[in-house]
PDB file of C-alpha atoms in Angstrom:
ATOM      1  CA  UNK Q  17      -0.014   0.075   0.023  1.00 46.00           C
ATOM      2  CA  UNK Q  18       1.333   3.333  -0.996  1.00 54.00           C
ATOM      3  CA  UNK Q  19       2.165   5.775   1.990  1.00 62.00           C
ATOM      4  CA  UNK Q  20       0.091   8.946   1.719  1.00 64.00           C
ATOM      5  CA  UNK Q  21       1.629  12.197   3.150  1.00 73.00           C
ATOM      6  CA  UNK Q  22      -0.071  15.304   3.252  1.00 76.00           C
ATOM      7  CA  UNK Q  23       2.550  17.318   1.493  1.00 79.00           C
ATOM      8  CA  UNK Q  24       2.699  14.744  -1.493  1.00 82.00           C
ATOM      9  CA  UNK Q  25      -0.966  14.402  -2.223  1.00 86.00           C
ATOM     10  CA  UNK Q  26      -0.863  16.568  -5.438  1.00 85.00           C
ATOM     11  CA  UNK Q  27       2.085  14.344  -6.563  1.00 86.00           C
ATOM     12  CA  UNK Q  28       0.001  11.541  -6.126  1.00 87.00           C
ATOM     13  CA  UNK Q  29      -3.171  12.909  -7.940  1.00 89.00           C
ATOM     14  CA  UNK Q  30      -0.921  13.897 -10.792  1.00 88.00           C
ATOM     15  CA  UNK Q  31       0.524  10.252 -11.220  1.00 88.00           C
ATOM     16  CA  UNK Q  32      -3.278   9.138 -11.132  1.00 89.00           C
ATOM     17  CA  UNK Q  33      -4.166  11.649 -13.660  1.00 89.00           C
ATOM     18  CA  UNK Q  34      -1.367  10.698 -16.043  1.00 88.00           C
ATOM     19  CA  UNK Q  35      -2.631   6.954 -15.655  1.00 87.00           C
ATOM     20  CA  UNK Q  36      -6.274   8.114 -16.419  1.00 87.00           C
ATOM     21  CA  UNK Q  37      -7.405   6.827 -13.317  1.00 88.00           C
ATOM     22  CA  UNK Q  38      -8.737  10.339 -12.389  1.00 88.00           C
ATOM     23  CA  UNK Q  39     -10.813  11.590 -15.264  1.00 87.00           C
ATOM     24  CA  UNK Q  40     -11.462  15.290 -14.197  1.00 89.00           C
ATOM     25  CA  UNK Q  41      -9.081  17.606 -12.546  1.00 90.00           C
ATOM     26  CA  UNK Q  42      -9.754  18.544  -8.932  1.00 90.00           C
ATOM     27  CA  UNK Q  43     -10.805  22.013  -8.364  1.00 91.00           C
ATOM     28  CA  UNK Q  44      -7.641  22.488  -5.939  1.00 90.00           C
ATOM     29  CA  UNK Q  45      -5.222  20.940  -8.118  1.00 89.00           C
ATOM     30  CA  UNK Q  46      -3.957  24.120  -9.848  1.00 89.00           C
ATOM     31  CA  UNK Q  47      -3.999  26.363  -6.588  1.00 89.00           C
ATOM     32  CA  UNK Q  48      -1.771  23.614  -4.900  1.00 88.00           C
ATOM     33  CA  UNK Q  49       0.757  23.700  -7.809  1.00 86.00           C
ATOM     34  CA  UNK Q  50       0.851  27.481  -7.665  1.00 87.00           C
ATOM     35  CA  UNK Q  51       1.506  27.218  -3.948  1.00 86.00           C
ATOM     36  CA  UNK Q  52       3.053  23.915  -2.986  1.00 83.00           C
ATOM     37  CA  UNK Q  53       3.339  22.705   0.621  1.00 82.00           C
ATOM     38  CA  UNK Q  54       6.685  22.805   2.412  1.00 78.00           C
ATOM     39  CA  UNK Q  55       8.567  19.735   2.013  1.00 72.00           C
ATOM     40  CA  UNK Q  56       9.285  17.413   4.999  1.00 67.00           C
ATOM     41  CA  UNK Q  57      12.376  17.707   7.214  1.00 64.00           C
ATOM     42  CA  UNK Q  58      15.256  15.389   6.437  1.00 63.00           C
ATOM     43  CA  UNK Q  59      14.158  13.267   9.308  1.00 65.00           C
ATOM     44  CA  UNK Q  60      11.008  13.739  10.509  1.00 60.00           C
ATOM     45  CA  UNK Q  61       9.994  12.980  14.209  1.00 64.00           C
ATOM     46  CA  UNK Q  62       8.184   9.503  14.409  1.00 65.00           C
ATOM     47  CA  UNK Q  63       4.857   9.702  15.361  1.00 71.00           C
ATOM     48  CA  UNK Q  64       4.293   8.234  19.030  1.00 67.00           C
ATOM     49  CA  UNK Q  65       1.241   6.407  20.471  1.00 70.00           C
ATOM     50  CA  UNK Q  66      -0.468   6.945  23.619  1.00 68.00           C
ATOM     51  CA  UNK Q  67       1.297   3.676  24.981  1.00 65.00           C
ATOM     52  CA  UNK Q  68       4.894   4.969  25.068  1.00 63.00           C
ATOM     53  CA  UNK Q  69       3.711   8.543  26.354  1.00 63.00           C
ATOM     54  CA  UNK Q  70       3.731  10.073  29.898  1.00 62.00           C
ATOM     55  CA  UNK Q  71       0.410   9.175  31.531  1.00 59.00           C
ATOM     56  CA  UNK Q  72      -1.761  11.954  32.612  1.00 60.00           C
ATOM     57  CA  UNK Q  73      -1.916  13.444  36.158  1.00 57.00           C
ATOM     58  CA  UNK Q  74      -5.327  11.619  36.816  1.00 49.00           C
ATOM     59  CA  UNK Q  75      -3.790   7.948  36.107  1.00 52.00           C
ATOM     60  CA  UNK Q  76      -0.473   8.523  37.754  1.00 51.00           C
ATOM     61  CA  UNK Q  77      -2.049   7.640  41.320  1.00 55.00           C
ATOM     62  CA  UNK Q  78      -3.272   4.425  39.984  1.00 61.00           C
ATOM     63  CA  UNK Q  79      -0.007   3.075  38.987  1.00 63.00           C
ATOM     64  CA  UNK Q  80       1.712   0.593  41.131  1.00 68.00           C
ATOM     65  CA  UNK Q  81       5.537   0.025  41.303  1.00 68.00           C
ATOM     66  CA  UNK Q  82       6.456  -3.123  39.881  1.00 68.00           C
ATOM     67  CA  UNK Q  83       7.160  -6.286  42.168  1.00 72.00           C
ATOM     68  CA  UNK Q  84      10.394  -7.292  40.693  1.00 76.00           C
ATOM     69  CA  UNK Q  85      12.778  -4.552  41.696  1.00 77.00           C
ATOM     70  CA  UNK Q  86      16.646  -4.865  41.708  1.00 78.00           C
ATOM     71  CA  UNK Q  87      18.001  -5.461  45.400  1.00 77.00           C
ATOM     72  CA  UNK Q  88      20.569  -3.267  46.682  1.00 82.00           C
ATOM     73  CA  UNK Q  89      24.251  -4.653  46.152  1.00 85.00           C
ATOM     74  CA  UNK Q  90      25.925  -4.927  49.578  1.00 87.00           C
ATOM     75  CA  UNK Q  91      29.227  -6.587  50.543  1.00 89.00           C
ATOM     76  CA  UNK Q  92      30.341  -6.812  54.139  1.00 90.00           C
ATOM     77  CA  UNK Q  93      33.846  -6.416  53.138  1.00 91.00           C
ATOM     78  CA  UNK Q  94      32.879  -2.742  52.217  1.00 92.00           C
ATOM     79  CA  UNK Q  95      32.004  -2.035  55.836  1.00 92.00           C
ATOM     80  CA  UNK Q  96      35.172  -3.500  57.211  1.00 94.00           C
ATOM     81  CA  UNK Q  97      37.059  -1.456  54.673  1.00 94.00           C
ATOM     82  CA  UNK Q  98      35.434   1.642  55.641  1.00 94.00           C
ATOM     83  CA  UNK Q  99      36.122   1.090  59.297  1.00 94.00           C
ATOM     84  CA  UNK Q 100      39.849   0.061  58.607  1.00 95.00           C
ATOM     85  CA  UNK Q 101      40.585   3.163  56.800  1.00 94.00           C
ATOM     86  CA  UNK Q 102      38.772   5.315  59.464  1.00 94.00           C
ATOM     87  CA  UNK Q 103      40.940   3.692  62.135  1.00 94.00           C
ATOM     88  CA  UNK Q 104      44.235   4.032  59.783  1.00 93.00           C
ATOM     89  CA  UNK Q 105      43.712   7.027  57.399  1.00 92.00           C
ATOM     90  CA  UNK Q 106      47.431   7.240  56.655  1.00 91.00           C
ATOM     91  CA  UNK Q 107      47.296   3.695  54.775  1.00 90.00           C
ATOM     92  CA  UNK Q 108      45.541   5.416  51.953  1.00 87.00           C
ATOM     93  CA  UNK Q 109      48.516   7.620  51.395  1.00 86.00           C
ATOM     94  CA  UNK Q 110      51.055   4.750  51.234  1.00 82.00           C
ATOM     95  CA  UNK Q 111      52.381   4.558  47.554  1.00 77.00           C
ATOM     96  CA  UNK Q 112      52.034   1.634  45.333  1.00 74.00           C
ATOM     97  CA  UNK Q 113      52.971   0.651  41.929  1.00 70.00           C
ATOM     98  CA  UNK Q 114      50.759   0.873  39.002  1.00 68.00           C
ATOM     99  CA  UNK Q 115      51.364  -2.635  38.167  1.00 67.00           C
ATOM    100  CA  UNK Q 116      49.264  -3.740  41.374  1.00 57.00           C
ATOM    101  CA  UNK Q 117      45.785  -4.504  40.925  1.00 58.00           C
ATOM    102  CA  UNK Q 118      46.020  -4.661  37.049  1.00 59.00           C
ATOM    103  CA  UNK Q 119      44.494  -7.991  36.874  1.00 67.00           C
ATOM    104  CA  UNK Q 120      42.291 -10.274  38.978  1.00 68.00           C
ATOM    105  CA  UNK Q 121      44.784 -12.539  40.908  1.00 71.00           C
ATOM    106  CA  UNK Q 122      43.939 -16.056  41.889  1.00 74.00           C
ATOM    107  CA  UNK Q 123      42.836 -16.755  45.371  1.00 79.00           C
ATOM    108  CA  UNK Q 124      45.793 -17.550  47.828  1.00 81.00           C
ATOM    109  CA  UNK Q 125      46.367 -21.029  48.687  1.00 85.00           C
ATOM    110  CA  UNK Q 126      46.012 -20.288  52.167  1.00 86.00           C
ATOM    111  CA  UNK Q 127      42.287 -19.679  52.901  1.00 86.00           C
ATOM    112  CA  UNK Q 128      39.352 -20.830  54.734  1.00 87.00           C
ATOM    113  CA  UNK Q 129      39.992 -22.946  57.871  1.00 89.00           C
ATOM    114  CA  UNK Q 130      43.628 -22.982  57.081  1.00 91.00           C
ATOM    115  CA  UNK Q 131      44.154 -19.241  57.491  1.00 91.00           C
ATOM    116  CA  UNK Q 132      44.572 -18.943  61.050  1.00 92.00           C
ATOM    117  CA  UNK Q 133      47.271 -16.099  61.328  1.00 93.00           C
ATOM    118  CA  UNK Q 134      47.669 -12.892  59.130  1.00 93.00           C
ATOM    119  CA  UNK Q 135      51.421 -13.744  58.659  1.00 92.00           C
ATOM    120  CA  UNK Q 136      50.762 -16.758  56.745  1.00 92.00           C
ATOM    121  CA  UNK Q 137      50.461 -14.410  53.785  1.00 89.00           C
ATOM    122  CA  UNK Q 138      53.604 -12.565  54.184  1.00 88.00           C
ATOM    123  CA  UNK Q 139      55.334 -10.498  56.837  1.00 90.00           C
ATOM    124  CA  UNK Q 140      54.384  -7.132  55.036  1.00 90.00           C
ATOM    125  CA  UNK Q 141      50.703  -7.192  54.642  1.00 91.00           C
ATOM    126  CA  UNK Q 142      48.406  -4.693  52.811  1.00 90.00           C
ATOM    127  CA  UNK Q 143      45.185  -3.134  53.890  1.00 92.00           C
ATOM    128  CA  UNK Q 144      43.448  -5.745  51.757  1.00 91.00           C
ATOM    129  CA  UNK Q 145      44.936  -8.642  53.427  1.00 92.00           C
ATOM    130  CA  UNK Q 146      43.703  -7.171  56.781  1.00 94.00           C
ATOM    131  CA  UNK Q 147      40.388  -6.794  55.562  1.00 94.00           C
ATOM    132  CA  UNK Q 148      40.122 -10.460  53.858  1.00 93.00           C
ATOM    133  CA  UNK Q 149      41.547 -11.794  57.054  1.00 94.00           C
ATOM    134  CA  UNK Q 150      38.728 -10.330  59.097  1.00 94.00           C
ATOM    135  CA  UNK Q 151      36.079 -11.596  56.901  1.00 93.00           C
ATOM    136  CA  UNK Q 152      37.954 -15.035  56.840  1.00 93.00           C
ATOM    137  CA  UNK Q 153      37.849 -15.014  60.606  1.00 94.00           C
ATOM    138  CA  UNK Q 154      34.047 -14.077  60.638  1.00 93.00           C
ATOM    139  CA  UNK Q 155      32.915 -16.722  57.980  1.00 91.00           C
ATOM    140  CA  UNK Q 156      35.155 -19.702  58.765  1.00 92.00           C
ATOM    141  CA  UNK Q 157      36.055 -19.431  62.514  1.00 91.00           C
ATOM    142  CA  UNK Q 158      32.651 -18.529  63.832  1.00 88.00           C
ATOM    143  CA  UNK Q 159      34.088 -15.190  65.497  1.00 91.00           C
ATOM    144  CA  UNK Q 160      31.845 -11.972  65.679  1.00 92.00           C
ATOM    145  CA  UNK Q 161      32.628  -9.366  63.260  1.00 92.00           C
ATOM    146  CA  UNK Q 162      33.920  -7.180  66.213  1.00 93.00           C
ATOM    147  CA  UNK Q 163      36.148  -9.816  67.571  1.00 94.00           C
ATOM    148  CA  UNK Q 164      37.437 -10.716  63.952  1.00 94.00           C
ATOM    149  CA  UNK Q 165      38.245  -6.943  63.257  1.00 95.00           C
ATOM    150  CA  UNK Q 166      40.122  -6.792  66.573  1.00 95.00           C
ATOM    151  CA  UNK Q 167      42.174  -9.657  65.885  1.00 95.00           C
ATOM    152  CA  UNK Q 168      43.008  -8.791  62.491  1.00 95.00           C
ATOM    153  CA  UNK Q 169      44.133  -5.305  63.234  1.00 95.00           C
ATOM    154  CA  UNK Q 170      46.144  -6.243  66.157  1.00 95.00           C
ATOM    155  CA  UNK Q 171      47.992  -8.726  63.877  1.00 95.00           C
ATOM    156  CA  UNK Q 172      48.331  -6.150  61.097  1.00 95.00           C
ATOM    157  CA  UNK Q 173      49.832  -3.346  63.533  1.00 94.00           C
ATOM    158  CA  UNK Q 174      52.269  -5.927  65.027  1.00 95.00           C
ATOM    159  CA  UNK Q 175      53.410  -6.863  61.491  1.00 95.00           C
ATOM    160  CA  UNK Q 176      53.881  -3.450  60.217  1.00 93.00           C
ATOM    161  CA  UNK Q 177      55.786  -2.470  63.495  1.00 93.00           C
ATOM    162  CA  UNK Q 178      57.938  -5.478  62.884  1.00 94.00           C
ATOM    163  CA  UNK Q 179      58.647  -4.685  59.442  1.00 93.00           C
ATOM    164  CA  UNK Q 180      59.445  -1.196  60.326  1.00 92.00           C
ATOM    165  CA  UNK Q 181      62.007  -2.084  62.998  1.00 94.00           C
ATOM    166  CA  UNK Q 182      63.709  -4.619  60.853  1.00 94.00           C
ATOM    167  CA  UNK Q 183      63.960  -2.130  57.857  1.00 92.00           C
ATOM    168  CA  UNK Q 184      65.587   0.620  60.141  1.00 92.00           C
ATOM    169  CA  UNK Q 185      67.950  -1.631  61.616  1.00 93.00           C
ATOM    170  CA  UNK Q 186      68.952  -3.083  58.233  1.00 93.00           C
ATOM    171  CA  UNK Q 187      69.547   0.558  56.685  1.00 90.00           C
ATOM    172  CA  UNK Q 188      71.673   1.034  59.889  1.00 92.00           C
ATOM    173  CA  UNK Q 189      73.771  -2.112  59.385  1.00 93.00           C
ATOM    174  CA  UNK Q 190      74.269  -1.234  55.777  1.00 92.00           C
ATOM    175  CA  UNK Q 191      75.509   2.362  56.242  1.00 88.00           C
ATOM    176  CA  UNK Q 192      77.845   0.629  59.058  1.00 90.00           C
ATOM    177  CA  UNK Q 193      79.291  -1.521  56.482  1.00 91.00           C
ATOM    178  CA  UNK Q 194      79.749   1.379  54.035  1.00 89.00           C
ATOM    179  CA  UNK Q 195      76.875   1.510  52.119  1.00 88.00           C
ATOM    180  CA  UNK Q 196      75.767   4.872  50.826  1.00 86.00           C
ATOM    181  CA  UNK Q 197      72.044   5.794  50.041  1.00 84.00           C
ATOM    182  CA  UNK Q 198      71.020   8.360  47.694  1.00 83.00           C
ATOM    183  CA  UNK Q 199      68.863  11.461  48.911  1.00 85.00           C
ATOM    184  CA  UNK Q 200      65.555  10.716  50.289  1.00 83.00           C
ATOM    185  CA  UNK Q 201      62.400  12.778  49.193  1.00 82.00           C
ATOM    186  CA  UNK Q 202      62.759  15.187  52.146  1.00 86.00           C
ATOM    187  CA  UNK Q 203      66.481  15.803  51.230  1.00 88.00           C
ATOM    188  CA  UNK Q 204      65.155  16.451  47.558  1.00 88.00           C
ATOM    189  CA  UNK Q 205      62.577  18.767  48.924  1.00 88.00           C
ATOM    190  CA  UNK Q 206      65.119  20.935  51.078  1.00 90.00           C
ATOM    191  CA  UNK Q 207      67.625  21.102  48.086  1.00 90.00           C
ATOM    192  CA  UNK Q 208      64.863  22.593  45.891  1.00 90.00           C
ATOM    193  CA  UNK Q 209      64.132  25.098  48.404  1.00 90.00           C
ATOM    194  CA  UNK Q 210      67.791  26.178  48.946  1.00 89.00           C
ATOM    195  CA  UNK Q 211      68.044  26.487  45.140  1.00 87.00           C
ATOM    196  CA  UNK Q 212      64.928  28.477  44.942  1.00 86.00           C
ATOM    197  CA  UNK Q 213      66.559  30.784  47.934  1.00 85.00           C
ATOM    198  CA  UNK Q 214      69.682  31.295  45.923  1.00 84.00           C
ATOM    199  CA  UNK Q 215      67.803  32.510  42.885  1.00 82.00           C
ATOM    200  CA  UNK Q 216      66.622  35.605  44.963  1.00 79.00           C
ATOM    201  CA  UNK Q 217      70.164  36.499  45.764  1.00 75.00           C
ATOM    202  CA  UNK Q 218      71.217  36.298  42.012  1.00 74.00           C
ATOM    203  CA  UNK Q 219      68.070  38.330  41.098  1.00 75.00           C
ATOM    204  CA  UNK Q 220      69.351  41.084  43.403  1.00 70.00           C
ATOM    205  CA  UNK Q 221      72.749  41.094  42.135  1.00 71.00           C
ATOM    206  CA  UNK Q 222      71.233  41.241  38.490  1.00 72.00           C
ATOM    207  CA  UNK Q 223      69.140  44.138  39.352  1.00 73.00           C
ATOM    208  CA  UNK Q 224      72.095  45.906  40.932  1.00 71.00           C
ATOM    209  CA  UNK Q 225      74.363  45.318  37.802  1.00 69.00           C
ATOM    210  CA  UNK Q 226      71.270  46.594  35.567  1.00 73.00           C
ATOM    211  CA  UNK Q 227      71.064  49.927  37.791  1.00 72.00           C
ATOM    212  CA  UNK Q 228      75.001  50.235  37.441  1.00 69.00           C
ATOM    213  CA  UNK Q 229      75.169  49.751  33.738  1.00 67.00           C
ATOM    214  CA  UNK Q 230      72.035  52.478  33.175  1.00 66.00           C
ATOM    215  CA  UNK Q 231      74.216  55.013  35.568  1.00 63.00           C
ATOM    216  CA  UNK Q 232      77.171  54.197  33.547  1.00 59.00           C
ATOM    217  CA  UNK Q 233      75.750  54.966  30.109  1.00 54.00           C
ATOM    218  CA  UNK Q 234      73.665  57.841  31.148  1.00 52.00           C
ATOM    219  CA  UNK Q 235      74.382  61.096  29.202  1.00 51.00           C
ATOM    220  CA  UNK Q 236      76.065  63.955  31.038  1.00 51.00           C
ATOM    221  CA  UNK Q 237      75.382  67.242  29.714  1.00 50.00           C
ATOM    222  CA  UNK Q 238      77.937  69.879  30.820  1.00 54.00           C
ATOM    223  CA  UNK Q 239      76.497  73.061  31.183  1.00 56.00           C
ATOM    224  CA  UNK Q 240      78.545  76.439  30.674  1.00 55.00           C
ATOM    225  CA  UNK Q 241      77.475  79.419  32.783  1.00 54.00           C
ATOM    226  CA  UNK Q 242      77.273  82.811  31.487  1.00 51.00           C
ATOM    227  CA  UNK Q 243      75.456  85.045  29.327  1.00 54.00           C
ATOM    228  CA  UNK Q 244      75.256  85.077  25.683  1.00 58.00           C
ATOM    229  CA  UNK Q 245      76.098  81.337  25.056  1.00 66.00           C
ATOM    230  CA  UNK Q 246      74.149  81.196  21.861  1.00 71.00           C
ATOM    231  CA  UNK Q 247      75.594  82.748  18.823  1.00 72.00           C
ATOM    232  CA  UNK Q 248      73.189  82.014  16.321  1.00 73.00           C
ATOM    233  CA  UNK Q 249      75.685  79.953  14.339  1.00 77.00           C
ATOM    234  CA  UNK Q 250      78.018  82.789  13.776  1.00 82.00           C
ATOM    235  CA  UNK Q 251      80.871  81.205  15.290  1.00 80.00           C
ATOM    236  CA  UNK Q 252      80.345  77.916  13.255  1.00 79.00           C
ATOM    237  CA  UNK Q 253      80.269  79.839  10.165  1.00 82.00           C
ATOM    238  CA  UNK Q 254      83.383  81.876  11.054  1.00 84.00           C
ATOM    239  CA  UNK Q 255      85.320  78.789  12.053  1.00 82.00           C
ATOM    240  CA  UNK Q 256      83.973  77.294   8.572  1.00 82.00           C
ATOM    241  CA  UNK Q 257      85.195  80.252   6.527  1.00 85.00           C
ATOM    242  CA  UNK Q 258      88.625  80.028   8.099  1.00 86.00           C
ATOM    243  CA  UNK Q 259      88.945  76.291   6.989  1.00 83.00           C
ATOM    244  CA  UNK Q 260      88.855  75.120  10.700  1.00 80.00           C
ATOM    245  CA  UNK Q 261      87.225  71.887  10.760  1.00 72.00           C
ATOM    246  CA  UNK Q 262      85.001  71.524  14.074  1.00 64.00           C
ATOM    247  CA  UNK Q 263      85.739  68.720  16.554  1.00 65.00           C
ATOM    248  CA  UNK Q 264      82.989  67.656  18.845  1.00 59.00           C
ATOM    249  CA  UNK Q 265      84.837  65.038  20.705  1.00 55.00           C
ATOM    250  CA  UNK Q 266      88.414  66.050  21.174  1.00 54.00           C
ATOM    251  CA  UNK Q 267      89.116  63.422  23.963  1.00 52.00           C
ATOM    252  CA  UNK Q 268      88.403  60.732  21.373  1.00 51.00           C
ATOM    253  CA  UNK Q 269      90.301  62.188  18.422  1.00 52.00           C
ATOM    254  CA  UNK Q 270      93.268  63.676  19.655  1.00 57.00           C
ATOM    255  CA  UNK Q 271      96.290  61.494  20.335  1.00 58.00           C
ATOM    256  CA  UNK Q 272      97.198  60.759  23.960  1.00 55.00           C
ATOM    257  CA  UNK Q 273     100.510  62.229  25.079  1.00 58.00           C
ATOM    258  CA  UNK Q 274     102.417  60.709  27.869  1.00 55.00           C
ATOM    259  CA  UNK Q 275     102.038  63.795  29.973  1.00 58.00           C
ATOM    260  CA  UNK Q 276      98.388  63.742  29.838  1.00 52.00           C
ATOM    261  CA  UNK Q 277      97.024  62.643  33.199  1.00 53.00           C
ATOM    262  CA  UNK Q 278      94.567  59.610  32.895  1.00 49.00           C
ATOM    263  CA  UNK Q 279      90.842  60.691  33.634  1.00 47.00           C
TER     264      UNK Q 279
END
């Protein structure tokens, strides 16, 4: 079936007249040809039925919420993590490499009932290890969440303290044996501060040198006191007629004699 559009009725009538389907020309045909309707846009908006439109205000109160609603996503691990970083805020500032957490790692071979101590997964645990250990104690060892969190945090702090002391004494031993370590981040900061302060002194020296250079090349005009200094060019014309060449800078053109005192 041919699609009928209001702006194309005269075209359809023209085809039907050429095919002798319409014998007589309609009364409006010439008027429409002289004043044709506007063409459709490149992409007209599709017509919408009442099914997919917003219901009226009178029917909104009758609608009921659907029975099958998505349940909120909740993990107990998120509550433990939130409490852990509330008690240890500086753990969030501990630097890690960008390679960590790039992929989902396999579960550690020590888990479940076999995971009794946090040290079983390493002597330098991460906050995620402490959080997983808390959840493991709660699920597999029949402990309350408070007791499991207390045990996990105590073991985490003990291992961190042990690692800190061991690292510090290892550094002292290495220095005693002659090891030389590079500057720390704090020392780098002090060096940058000292270099920035030195630039201030250099800037003062440059400013003083610039002022001295300006004073050195400042024009000094020697003023002669007296009356009738302006001769209206008569002295210049007289010297020109006598063949005397004027010299405006005798100190630069005349040869220096050994008896002339240095200025």
